[in-house]
Amino acid sequence: MKLNNKIIWITGASSGIGKSLAIALSKYDCKLILSARRTSELEKVKELCNNPDLVYVLPLDLAETDAMQEIAKEAISAFGTIDILVNNGGISQRSPIIETSIAVDRKLMEVDYLGTVAISKALLPHFVANQSGHYVVVSSLMGKFSSHYRSAYCGAKHALHGFFDALRLEHDKDHVKVTFICPGFVNTNVARNALTADGSKQDYQDEMTENGLDVDVFVKKMITAIRKEKYEAYIGNFERFGVLLKRLSPRLVHKFVLRSKVR
């Protein structure tokens, strides 16, 4: 699939992967709709794009699921249609299960799972009417296997795989595609912004994230996966082999993660 001149809606576009993706896609002369909570940061990303006149800023909060129908209407009206929705927005978590408030589990499900589902369902009739559309879902390797101190995050990401696998099956007849992007460690602020046991931000970078893939390198690989319309793409360093180990033996991946320094 060629990305040139596509109309692409990106959530979580104010920083990290979303920001880098927006800038990279602008070089394909894509028309972009950028969404996140912080309008001021979205405006900064817009100005970094190749042609800011082809960028529409649409603030949203994924936790406000009831607003998604109206937001989707505005997104469609921005350029008349949408070709690709990149579900990139979300939050992470770092805390032991035994200490983590159920409010944190609920927050992760509301934002990472239900927010993504709500915005995708709001756009689905448009894709079906067009008999064309592509969901790009930024999941995680933690959506394929789990790790320490990320229980709520892993749960939400695993749930996304269940939902979008079903959507892909139901709407194959409508030529609606789904690509899962499953990052390993990428050097962004995801760890700093991760919620801890009481719902406060971790507010510091961990070693594995600090040594992860450069975000621009990651985005190049991500764009390749989107262009190839892959079902799933696992992008990372050594940690991506956990997916293969999980297929071979759940016991093997258990030992692999225990022996790694994932914290």
mmCIF file of C-alpha atoms in Angstrom:
data_model
loop_
_atom_site.group_PDB
_atom_site.id
_atom_site.type_symbol
_atom_site.label_atom_id
_atom_site.label_comp_id
_atom_site.label_asym_id
_atom_site.label_seq_id
_atom_site.Cartn_x
_atom_site.Cartn_y
_atom_site.Cartn_z
ATOM 1 C CA MET A 1 0.000 0.000 0.000
ATOM 2 C CA LYS A 2 1.249 3.466 -0.860
ATOM 3 C CA LEU A 3 0.994 6.054 1.883
ATOM 4 C CA ASN A 4 1.331 9.100 -0.355
ATOM 5 C CA ASN A 5 -1.570 11.524 0.049
ATOM 6 C CA LYS A 6 -3.418 9.264 2.507
ATOM 7 C CA ILE A 7 -5.604 10.851 5.180
ATOM 8 C CA ILE A 8 -4.349 9.520 8.502
ATOM 9 C CA TRP A 9 -5.687 10.124 12.014
ATOM 10 C CA ILE A 10 -3.146 9.601 14.813
ATOM 11 C CA THR A 11 -4.000 9.477 18.524
ATOM 12 C CA GLY A 12 -1.320 10.077 21.126
ATOM 13 C CA ALA A 13 0.292 12.431 18.613
ATOM 14 C CA SER A 14 1.685 15.022 21.027
ATOM 15 C CA SER A 15 4.878 13.137 21.931
ATOM 16 C CA GLY A 16 6.912 9.958 21.544
ATOM 17 C CA ILE A 17 5.914 7.518 18.823
ATOM 18 C CA GLY A 18 2.901 9.558 17.734
ATOM 19 C CA LYS A 19 4.915 12.742 17.294
ATOM 20 C CA SER A 20 7.695 11.018 15.348
ATOM 21 C CA LEU A 21 5.144 9.186 13.189
ATOM 22 C CA ALA A 22 3.316 12.400 12.321
ATOM 23 C CA ILE A 23 6.525 14.119 11.231
ATOM 24 C CA ALA A 24 7.606 11.089 9.179
ATOM 25 C CA LEU A 25 4.210 10.702 7.467
ATOM 26 C CA SER A 26 4.123 14.382 6.580
ATOM 27 C CA LYS A 27 7.023 13.666 4.205
ATOM 28 C CA TYR A 28 4.627 11.463 2.212
ATOM 29 C CA ASP A 29 2.341 14.494 1.758
ATOM 30 C CA CYS A 30 -0.260 12.795 3.925
ATOM 31 C CA LYS A 31 -3.099 14.823 5.333
ATOM 32 C CA LEU A 32 -2.904 14.329 9.071
ATOM 33 C CA ILE A 33 -5.353 14.599 11.948
ATOM 34 C CA LEU A 34 -3.454 14.817 15.225
ATOM 35 C CA SER A 35 -5.135 13.969 18.515
ATOM 36 C CA ALA A 36 -4.114 13.957 22.174
ATOM 37 C CA ARG A 37 -5.204 15.835 25.287
ATOM 38 C CA ARG A 38 -2.748 18.745 25.046
ATOM 39 C CA THR A 39 -3.688 21.147 22.248
ATOM 40 C CA SER A 40 -0.564 23.262 22.723
ATOM 41 C CA GLU A 41 1.709 20.258 22.210
ATOM 42 C CA LEU A 42 -0.252 19.134 19.144
ATOM 43 C CA GLU A 43 0.201 22.592 17.647
ATOM 44 C CA LYS A 44 3.963 22.270 18.138
ATOM 45 C CA VAL A 45 3.964 18.913 16.338
ATOM 46 C CA LYS A 46 1.905 20.428 13.531
ATOM 47 C CA GLU A 47 4.546 23.099 12.957
ATOM 48 C CA LEU A 48 7.261 20.439 12.721
ATOM 49 C CA CYS A 49 5.431 18.672 9.888
ATOM 50 C CA ASN A 50 6.402 19.208 6.256
ATOM 51 C CA ASN A 51 3.224 21.047 5.351
ATOM 52 C CA PRO A 52 1.331 22.341 8.408
ATOM 53 C CA ASP A 53 -1.576 23.338 6.149
ATOM 54 C CA LEU A 54 -2.269 19.626 5.684
ATOM 55 C CA VAL A 55 -2.461 19.000 9.439
ATOM 56 C CA TYR A 56 -5.649 19.268 11.502
ATOM 57 C CA VAL A 57 -5.447 19.400 15.295
ATOM 58 C CA LEU A 58 -8.261 17.570 17.087
ATOM 59 C CA PRO A 59 -7.821 17.321 20.880
ATOM 60 C CA LEU A 60 -9.441 14.410 22.703
ATOM 61 C CA ASP A 61 -9.259 12.426 25.920
ATOM 62 C CA LEU A 62 -9.496 8.658 25.387
ATOM 63 C CA ALA A 63 -11.077 8.294 28.822
ATOM 64 C CA GLU A 64 -14.128 10.234 27.580
ATOM 65 C CA THR A 65 -15.583 7.389 25.542
ATOM 66 C CA ASP A 66 -19.031 8.971 25.208
ATOM 67 C CA ALA A 67 -17.524 11.833 23.198
ATOM 68 C CA MET A 68 -16.027 9.648 20.471
ATOM 69 C CA GLN A 69 -19.001 9.662 18.090
ATOM 70 C CA GLU A 70 -18.912 13.453 17.752
ATOM 71 C CA ILE A 71 -15.118 13.548 17.624
ATOM 72 C CA ALA A 72 -15.121 10.990 14.802
ATOM 73 C CA LYS A 73 -17.580 13.143 12.853
ATOM 74 C CA GLU A 74 -15.261 16.123 13.199
ATOM 75 C CA ALA A 75 -12.268 14.028 12.153
ATOM 76 C CA ILE A 76 -14.059 12.874 8.995
ATOM 77 C CA SER A 77 -15.176 16.401 8.136
ATOM 78 C CA ALA A 78 -11.616 17.756 8.438
ATOM 79 C CA PHE A 79 -10.602 16.382 5.020
ATOM 80 C CA GLY A 80 -13.787 14.648 3.874
ATOM 81 C CA THR A 81 -12.712 11.084 4.655
ATOM 82 C CA ILE A 82 -10.192 9.009 6.628
ATOM 83 C CA ASP A 83 -8.033 6.214 5.224
ATOM 84 C CA ILE A 84 -6.107 5.091 8.305
ATOM 85 C CA LEU A 85 -6.654 5.413 12.050
ATOM 86 C CA VAL A 86 -3.492 4.962 14.117
ATOM 87 C CA ASN A 87 -4.552 4.011 17.642
ATOM 88 C CA ASN A 88 -1.415 5.114 19.433
ATOM 89 C CA GLY A 89 -2.745 6.938 22.506
ATOM 90 C CA GLY A 90 -2.503 5.342 25.932
ATOM 91 C CA ILE A 91 -0.653 5.094 29.239
ATOM 92 C CA SER A 92 1.573 2.504 30.896
ATOM 93 C CA GLN A 93 1.975 1.222 34.457
ATOM 94 C CA ARG A 94 4.791 0.167 36.785
ATOM 95 C CA SER A 95 3.828 -1.385 40.120
ATOM 96 C CA PRO A 96 3.509 -4.785 41.849
ATOM 97 C CA ILE A 97 0.065 -6.365 41.607
ATOM 98 C CA ILE A 98 -0.272 -6.735 45.368
ATOM 99 C CA GLU A 99 0.211 -2.981 45.880
ATOM 100 C CA THR A 100 -1.748 -1.668 42.894
ATOM 101 C CA SER A 101 -5.075 0.021 43.502
ATOM 102 C CA ILE A 102 -7.987 -1.346 41.470
ATOM 103 C CA ALA A 103 -8.488 2.262 40.351
ATOM 104 C CA VAL A 104 -5.227 1.955 38.405
ATOM 105 C CA ASP A 105 -6.410 -1.238 36.690
ATOM 106 C CA ARG A 106 -9.665 0.532 35.833
ATOM 107 C CA LYS A 107 -7.831 3.592 34.449
ATOM 108 C CA LEU A 108 -5.651 1.467 32.169
ATOM 109 C CA MET A 109 -8.693 -0.403 30.827
ATOM 110 C CA GLU A 110 -10.650 2.824 30.338
ATOM 111 C CA VAL A 111 -7.885 4.569 28.405
ATOM 112 C CA ASP A 112 -5.833 1.862 26.688
ATOM 113 C CA TYR A 113 -8.688 -0.534 25.910
ATOM 114 C CA LEU A 114 -12.112 1.125 26.047
ATOM 115 C CA GLY A 115 -10.883 4.466 24.695
ATOM 116 C CA THR A 116 -9.290 2.762 21.715
ATOM 117 C CA VAL A 117 -12.355 0.567 21.161
ATOM 118 C CA ALA A 118 -14.713 3.550 21.385
ATOM 119 C CA ILE A 119 -12.865 5.673 18.837
ATOM 120 C CA SER A 120 -12.482 2.691 16.496
ATOM 121 C CA LYS A 121 -16.176 1.775 16.703
ATOM 122 C CA ALA A 122 -17.132 5.401 16.065
ATOM 123 C CA LEU A 123 -15.127 5.348 12.834
ATOM 124 C CA LEU A 124 -16.137 1.840 11.723
ATOM 125 C CA PRO A 125 -19.381 2.800 9.867
ATOM 126 C CA HIS A 126 -17.321 5.243 7.783
ATOM 127 C CA PHE A 127 -14.857 2.517 6.836
ATOM 128 C CA VAL A 128 -17.696 0.114 6.008
ATOM 129 C CA ALA A 129 -19.488 2.720 3.875
ATOM 130 C CA ASN A 130 -16.245 3.348 1.987
ATOM 131 C CA GLN A 131 -15.519 -0.392 1.741
ATOM 132 C CA SER A 132 -12.007 0.577 2.746
ATOM 133 C CA GLY A 133 -10.134 1.422 5.917
ATOM 134 C CA HIS A 134 -7.105 0.496 7.970
ATOM 135 C CA TYR A 135 -6.751 0.358 11.745
ATOM 136 C CA VAL A 136 -3.185 0.518 13.012
ATOM 137 C CA VAL A 137 -3.163 -0.491 16.676
ATOM 138 C CA VAL A 138 -0.071 0.300 18.703
ATOM 139 C CA SER A 139 -0.149 -2.538 21.194
ATOM 140 C CA SER A 140 3.045 -3.851 22.809
ATOM 141 C CA LEU A 141 5.052 -7.014 23.116
ATOM 142 C CA MET A 142 3.264 -7.002 26.483
ATOM 143 C CA GLY A 143 0.111 -7.695 24.493
ATOM 144 C CA LYS A 144 1.641 -11.051 23.501
ATOM 145 C CA PHE A 145 3.351 -12.056 26.757
ATOM 146 C CA SER A 146 3.597 -10.436 30.185
ATOM 147 C CA SER A 147 6.278 -9.028 32.436
ATOM 148 C CA HIS A 148 6.810 -7.840 35.993
ATOM 149 C CA TYR A 149 5.083 -4.723 37.330
ATOM 150 C CA ARG A 150 2.924 -4.194 34.237
ATOM 151 C CA SER A 151 -0.162 -6.253 35.097
ATOM 152 C CA ALA A 152 -2.788 -3.594 34.258
ATOM 153 C CA TYR A 153 -0.928 -2.573 31.105
ATOM 154 C CA CYS A 154 -0.550 -6.176 29.945
ATOM 155 C CA GLY A 155 -4.230 -6.841 30.621
ATOM 156 C CA ALA A 156 -5.351 -3.865 28.538
ATOM 157 C CA LYS A 157 -3.011 -4.698 25.653
ATOM 158 C CA HIS A 158 -4.034 -8.371 25.612
ATOM 159 C CA ALA A 159 -7.664 -7.219 25.447
ATOM 160 C CA LEU A 160 -6.947 -5.094 22.378
ATOM 161 C CA HIS A 161 -5.695 -8.158 20.500
ATOM 162 C CA GLY A 162 -8.900 -10.035 21.259
ATOM 163 C CA PHE A 163 -11.110 -7.172 20.100
ATOM 164 C CA PHE A 164 -9.287 -6.267 16.893
ATOM 165 C CA ASP A 165 -8.770 -9.878 15.826
ATOM 166 C CA ALA A 166 -12.578 -10.189 15.976
ATOM 167 C CA LEU A 167 -13.050 -6.916 14.099
ATOM 168 C CA ARG A 168 -10.684 -8.084 11.371
ATOM 169 C CA LEU A 169 -12.725 -11.278 10.957
ATOM 170 C CA GLU A 170 -16.117 -9.559 10.945
ATOM 171 C CA HIS A 171 -15.120 -6.872 8.460
ATOM 172 C CA ASP A 172 -12.863 -8.760 6.084
ATOM 173 C CA LYS A 173 -15.814 -8.601 3.671
ATOM 174 C CA ASP A 174 -15.716 -4.799 3.934
ATOM 175 C CA HIS A 175 -11.992 -4.597 3.121
ATOM 176 C CA VAL A 176 -11.225 -3.202 6.579
ATOM 177 C CA LYS A 177 -7.662 -4.048 7.618
ATOM 178 C CA VAL A 178 -5.976 -4.260 11.014
ATOM 179 C CA THR A 179 -2.247 -3.993 11.690
ATOM 180 C CA PHE A 180 -0.912 -4.521 15.205
ATOM 181 C CA ILE A 181 2.336 -2.740 15.982
ATOM 182 C CA CYS A 182 3.937 -4.388 19.022
ATOM 183 C CA PRO A 183 6.857 -2.333 20.347
ATOM 184 C CA GLY A 184 9.457 -3.626 22.703
ATOM 185 C CA PHE A 185 11.537 -0.996 24.496
ATOM 186 C CA VAL A 186 11.497 2.371 22.692
ATOM 187 C CA ASN A 187 13.248 5.423 24.102
ATOM 188 C CA THR A 188 10.248 7.667 24.829
ATOM 189 C CA ASN A 189 8.690 9.104 27.981
ATOM 190 C CA VAL A 190 6.350 6.119 28.381
ATOM 191 C CA ALA A 191 8.104 4.986 31.578
ATOM 192 C CA ARG A 192 8.175 8.472 33.082
ATOM 193 C CA ASN A 193 4.429 8.832 32.481
ATOM 194 C CA ALA A 194 3.572 5.325 33.698
ATOM 195 C CA LEU A 195 1.155 5.072 36.626
ATOM 196 C CA THR A 196 2.382 3.612 39.895
ATOM 197 C CA ALA A 197 0.414 1.699 42.547
ATOM 198 C CA ASP A 198 -1.530 4.731 43.795
ATOM 199 C CA GLY A 199 -2.133 6.252 40.356
ATOM 200 C CA SER A 200 0.683 8.823 40.504
ATOM 201 C CA LYS A 201 3.266 9.062 37.735
ATOM 202 C CA GLN A 202 6.517 7.122 38.025
ATOM 203 C CA ASP A 203 8.283 10.279 36.819
ATOM 204 C CA TYR A 204 11.630 8.685 36.023
ATOM 205 C CA GLN A 205 13.108 6.738 33.135
ATOM 206 C CA ASP A 206 14.019 3.074 33.566
ATOM 207 C CA GLU A 207 17.202 1.552 32.171
ATOM 208 C CA MET A 208 15.543 -0.750 29.634
ATOM 209 C CA THR A 209 13.494 2.073 28.122
ATOM 210 C CA GLU A 210 16.499 4.400 28.096
ATOM 211 C CA ASN A 211 18.445 1.790 26.118
ATOM 212 C CA GLY A 212 15.548 0.962 23.820
ATOM 213 C CA LEU A 213 15.214 1.682 20.130
ATOM 214 C CA ASP A 214 15.523 5.279 19.032
ATOM 215 C CA VAL A 215 11.976 6.460 18.349
ATOM 216 C CA ASP A 216 12.738 7.552 14.767
ATOM 217 C CA VAL A 217 14.302 4.160 13.987
ATOM 218 C CA PHE A 218 11.215 2.498 15.450
ATOM 219 C CA VAL A 219 8.862 4.648 13.365
ATOM 220 C CA LYS A 220 10.662 3.730 10.125
ATOM 221 C CA LYS A 221 10.049 0.062 10.893
ATOM 222 C CA MET A 222 6.465 0.851 11.866
ATOM 223 C CA ILE A 223 5.789 2.619 8.571
ATOM 224 C CA THR A 224 7.189 -0.360 6.666
ATOM 225 C CA ALA A 225 4.771 -2.660 8.518
ATOM 226 C CA ILE A 226 1.845 -0.357 7.730
ATOM 227 C CA ARG A 227 2.757 -0.165 4.065
ATOM 228 C CA LYS A 228 2.962 -3.965 3.900
ATOM 229 C CA GLU A 229 -0.401 -4.225 5.712
ATOM 230 C CA LYS A 230 1.067 -6.759 8.126
ATOM 231 C CA TYR A 231 -1.273 -8.413 10.615
ATOM 232 C CA GLU A 232 1.283 -8.002 13.411
ATOM 233 C CA ALA A 233 4.768 -6.502 13.612
ATOM 234 C CA TYR A 234 7.101 -7.083 16.574
ATOM 235 C CA ILE A 235 9.610 -4.242 16.765
ATOM 236 C CA GLY A 236 12.364 -4.209 19.351
ATOM 237 C CA ASN A 237 15.707 -5.696 20.292
ATOM 238 C CA PHE A 238 16.204 -9.053 22.092
ATOM 239 C CA GLU A 239 12.831 -8.782 23.816
ATOM 240 C CA ARG A 240 10.891 -9.431 20.600
ATOM 241 C CA PHE A 241 12.000 -13.090 20.746
ATOM 242 C CA GLY A 242 9.658 -13.514 23.691
ATOM 243 C CA VAL A 243 6.799 -13.821 21.197
ATOM 244 C CA LEU A 244 8.415 -16.863 19.584
ATOM 245 C CA LEU A 245 9.210 -18.402 22.956
ATOM 246 C CA LYS A 246 5.591 -17.980 24.049
ATOM 247 C CA ARG A 247 4.473 -19.911 20.958
ATOM 248 C CA LEU A 248 6.958 -22.677 21.681
ATOM 249 C CA SER A 249 6.335 -22.946 25.408
ATOM 250 C CA PRO A 250 4.711 -20.705 28.048
ATOM 251 C CA ARG A 251 7.205 -22.149 30.524
ATOM 252 C CA LEU A 252 10.122 -21.043 28.339
ATOM 253 C CA VAL A 253 8.926 -17.441 28.083
ATOM 254 C CA HIS A 254 8.316 -17.429 31.843
ATOM 255 C CA LYS A 255 11.963 -18.325 32.447
ATOM 256 C CA PHE A 256 13.119 -15.897 29.729
ATOM 257 C CA VAL A 257 11.349 -12.948 31.366
ATOM 258 C CA LEU A 258 12.396 -13.955 34.891
ATOM 259 C CA ARG A 259 16.057 -14.043 33.875
ATOM 260 C CA SER A 260 15.920 -10.777 31.963
ATOM 261 C CA LYS A 261 16.380 -7.466 33.710
ATOM 262 C CA VAL A 262 12.927 -6.185 32.796
ATOM 263 C CA ARG A 263 11.815 -3.885 35.607
#
